[in-house]
Coordinates of C-alpha atoms in Angstrom, one line a residue:
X185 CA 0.0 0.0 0.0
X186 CA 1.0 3.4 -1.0
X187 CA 2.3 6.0 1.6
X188 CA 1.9 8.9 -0.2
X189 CA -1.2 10.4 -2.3
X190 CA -0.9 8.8 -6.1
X191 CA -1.5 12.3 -7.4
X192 CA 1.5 13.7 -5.3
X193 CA 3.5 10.9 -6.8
X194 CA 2.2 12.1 -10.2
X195 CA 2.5 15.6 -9.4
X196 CA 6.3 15.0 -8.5
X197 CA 7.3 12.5 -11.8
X198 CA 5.6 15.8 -13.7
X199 CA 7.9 18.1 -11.9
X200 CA 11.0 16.1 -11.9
X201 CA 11.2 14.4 -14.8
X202 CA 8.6 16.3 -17.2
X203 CA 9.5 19.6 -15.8
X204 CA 5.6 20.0 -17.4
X205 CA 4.2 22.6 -14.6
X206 CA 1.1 22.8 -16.3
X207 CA 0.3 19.5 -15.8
X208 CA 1.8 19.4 -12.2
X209 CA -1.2 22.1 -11.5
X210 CA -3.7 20.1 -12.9
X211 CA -3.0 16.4 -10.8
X212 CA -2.2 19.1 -7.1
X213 CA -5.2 20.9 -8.2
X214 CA -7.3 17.8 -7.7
X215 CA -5.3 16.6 -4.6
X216 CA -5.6 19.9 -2.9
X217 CA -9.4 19.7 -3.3
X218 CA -10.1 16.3 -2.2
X219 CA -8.0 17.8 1.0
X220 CA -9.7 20.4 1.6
X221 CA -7.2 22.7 0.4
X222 CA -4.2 21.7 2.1
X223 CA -1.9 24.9 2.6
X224 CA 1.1 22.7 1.6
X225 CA -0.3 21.6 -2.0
X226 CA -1.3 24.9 -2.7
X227 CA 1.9 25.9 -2.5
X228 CA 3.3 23.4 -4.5
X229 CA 0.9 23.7 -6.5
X230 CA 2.1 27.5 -6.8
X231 CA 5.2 26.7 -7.4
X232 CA 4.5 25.1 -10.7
X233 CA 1.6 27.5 -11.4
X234 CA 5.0 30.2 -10.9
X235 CA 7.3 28.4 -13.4
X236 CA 4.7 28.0 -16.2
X237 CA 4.3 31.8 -16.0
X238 CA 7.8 32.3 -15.8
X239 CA 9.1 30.2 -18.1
X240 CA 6.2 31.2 -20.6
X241 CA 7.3 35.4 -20.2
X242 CA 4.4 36.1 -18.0
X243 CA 7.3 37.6 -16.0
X244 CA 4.7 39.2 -13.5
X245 CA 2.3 36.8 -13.4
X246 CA 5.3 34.0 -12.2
X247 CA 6.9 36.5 -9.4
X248 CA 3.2 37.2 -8.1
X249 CA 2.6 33.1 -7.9
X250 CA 6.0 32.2 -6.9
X251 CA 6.4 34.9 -4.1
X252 CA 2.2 33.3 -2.9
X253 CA 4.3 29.7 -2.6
X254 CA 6.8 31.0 -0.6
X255 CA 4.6 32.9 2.0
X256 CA 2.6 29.6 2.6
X257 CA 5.6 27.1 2.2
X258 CA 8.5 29.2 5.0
X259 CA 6.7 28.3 8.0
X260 CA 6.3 24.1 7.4
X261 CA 9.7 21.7 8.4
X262 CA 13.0 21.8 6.0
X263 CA 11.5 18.0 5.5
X264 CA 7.9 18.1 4.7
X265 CA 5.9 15.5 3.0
X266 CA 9.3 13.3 1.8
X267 CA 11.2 16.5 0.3
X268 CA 13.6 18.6 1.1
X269 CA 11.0 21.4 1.7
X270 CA 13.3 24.1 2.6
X271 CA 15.8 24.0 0.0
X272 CA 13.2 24.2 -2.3
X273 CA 11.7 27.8 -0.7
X274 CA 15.3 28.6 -1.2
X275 CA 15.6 28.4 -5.0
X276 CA 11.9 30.0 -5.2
X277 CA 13.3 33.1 -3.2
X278 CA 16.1 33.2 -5.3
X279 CA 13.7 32.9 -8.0
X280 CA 11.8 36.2 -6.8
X281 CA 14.4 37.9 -6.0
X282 CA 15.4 37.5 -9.4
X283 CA 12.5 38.7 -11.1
X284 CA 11.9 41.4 -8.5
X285 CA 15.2 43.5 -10.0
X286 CA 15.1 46.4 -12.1
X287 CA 15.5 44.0 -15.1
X288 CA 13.3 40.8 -14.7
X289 CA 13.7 40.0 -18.1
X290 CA 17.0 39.6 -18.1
X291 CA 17.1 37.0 -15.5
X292 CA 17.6 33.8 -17.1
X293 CA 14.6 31.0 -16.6
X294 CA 15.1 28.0 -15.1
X295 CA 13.8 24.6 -13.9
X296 CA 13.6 23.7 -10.8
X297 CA 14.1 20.1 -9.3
X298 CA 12.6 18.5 -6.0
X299 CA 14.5 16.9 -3.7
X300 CA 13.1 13.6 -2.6
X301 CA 14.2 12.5 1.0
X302 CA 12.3 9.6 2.0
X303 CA 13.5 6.4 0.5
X304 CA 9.5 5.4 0.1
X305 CA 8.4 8.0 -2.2
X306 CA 11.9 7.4 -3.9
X307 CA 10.4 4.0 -4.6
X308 CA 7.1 5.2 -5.2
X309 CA 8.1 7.7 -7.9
X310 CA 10.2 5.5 -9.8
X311 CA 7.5 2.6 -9.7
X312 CA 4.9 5.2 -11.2
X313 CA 7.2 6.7 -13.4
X314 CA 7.1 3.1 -15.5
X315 CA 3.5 3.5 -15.6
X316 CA 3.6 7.6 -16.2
X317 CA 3.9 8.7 -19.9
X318 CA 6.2 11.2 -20.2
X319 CA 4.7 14.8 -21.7
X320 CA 7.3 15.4 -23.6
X321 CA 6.2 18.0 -25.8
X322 CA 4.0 18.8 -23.0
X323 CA 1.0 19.2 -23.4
X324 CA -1.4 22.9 -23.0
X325 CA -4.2 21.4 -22.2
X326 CA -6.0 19.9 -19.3
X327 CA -5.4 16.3 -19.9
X328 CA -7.9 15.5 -16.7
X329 CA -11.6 15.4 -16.0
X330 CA -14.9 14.9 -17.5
X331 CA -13.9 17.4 -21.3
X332 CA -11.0 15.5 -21.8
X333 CA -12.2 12.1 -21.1
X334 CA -15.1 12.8 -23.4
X335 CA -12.9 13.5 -26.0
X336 CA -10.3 11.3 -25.5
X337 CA -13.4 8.2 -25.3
X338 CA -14.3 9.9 -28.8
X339 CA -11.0 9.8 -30.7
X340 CA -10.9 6.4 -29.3
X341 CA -13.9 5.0 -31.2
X342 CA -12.7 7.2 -34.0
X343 CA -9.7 4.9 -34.1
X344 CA -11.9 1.6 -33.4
X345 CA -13.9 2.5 -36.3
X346 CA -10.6 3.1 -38.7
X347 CA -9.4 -0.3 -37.6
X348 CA -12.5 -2.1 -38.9

């Protein structure tokens, strides 16, 4: 049995090994509802929200979320949740900092990387990361809930009735 939320295991393999933000927000999103919005996946969830809109020129739009994650992320333990927690408020700081200057758009973009600290979710991210499909290009659209499913069921028959 699992120790850790599947989405947070999904949200992390998107993070990691994707670097797809987008689709980080859209499995945390989920999570953070069904937990009645657990300060802690929000911002996470921030966090990736912050990158897409950084890494997409939304300059403003990336400092505003990133600076949010960090307000609700300095107060929790350096080891939260099986990462290194405070590390990763570190590089988001820098981050802000960054694009707080008198030139934001000259500071350079970059990726960010999560730390893993508990041998379990080690094990439980590389186990799902078989089973995870890589978005690689990502994807820019929700690729979760009742819309996508639809159409995804759709193009599916659309292919069955190719095949025949």
């Amino acid at each position: 049995m699992s120790s850790y939320e599947p989405l947070y295991v999904d949200y992390l393999i998107y993070f990691n090994r994707d670097q797809d933000y987008f689709e980080c927000h859209e499995v945390l999103e989920e999570l953070w509802l069904e937990r009645e919005r657990d300060s802690l996946y929000k911002g996470l969830l921030q966090i990736a929200v912050g990158l897409y809109h950084f890494r997409n020129d939304n300059l403003r739009g990336g400092r505003m979320m990133l600076q949010s994650s960090v307000d609700l992320l300095k107060s929790y333990p350096e080891t939260s949740r099986g990462i290194a927690l405070g590390s990763l408020v570190q590089e988001v700081q820098e981050l802000v900092h960054g694009l707080s200057g008198p030139e934001p758009q000259n500071f350079p973009y970059r990726d960010l990387h999560i730390q893993i600290q508990d041998e379990v979710l080690v094990q439980e991210v590389r186990e799902r990361a078989l089973e995870l499909k890589p978005n690689i290009p990502q994807r820019r659209s929700p690729t979760r809930g009742r819309i996508y499913e639809e159409k995804m069921k759709a193009l599916q028959q659309e292919q069955n009735l190719q095949s025949e």
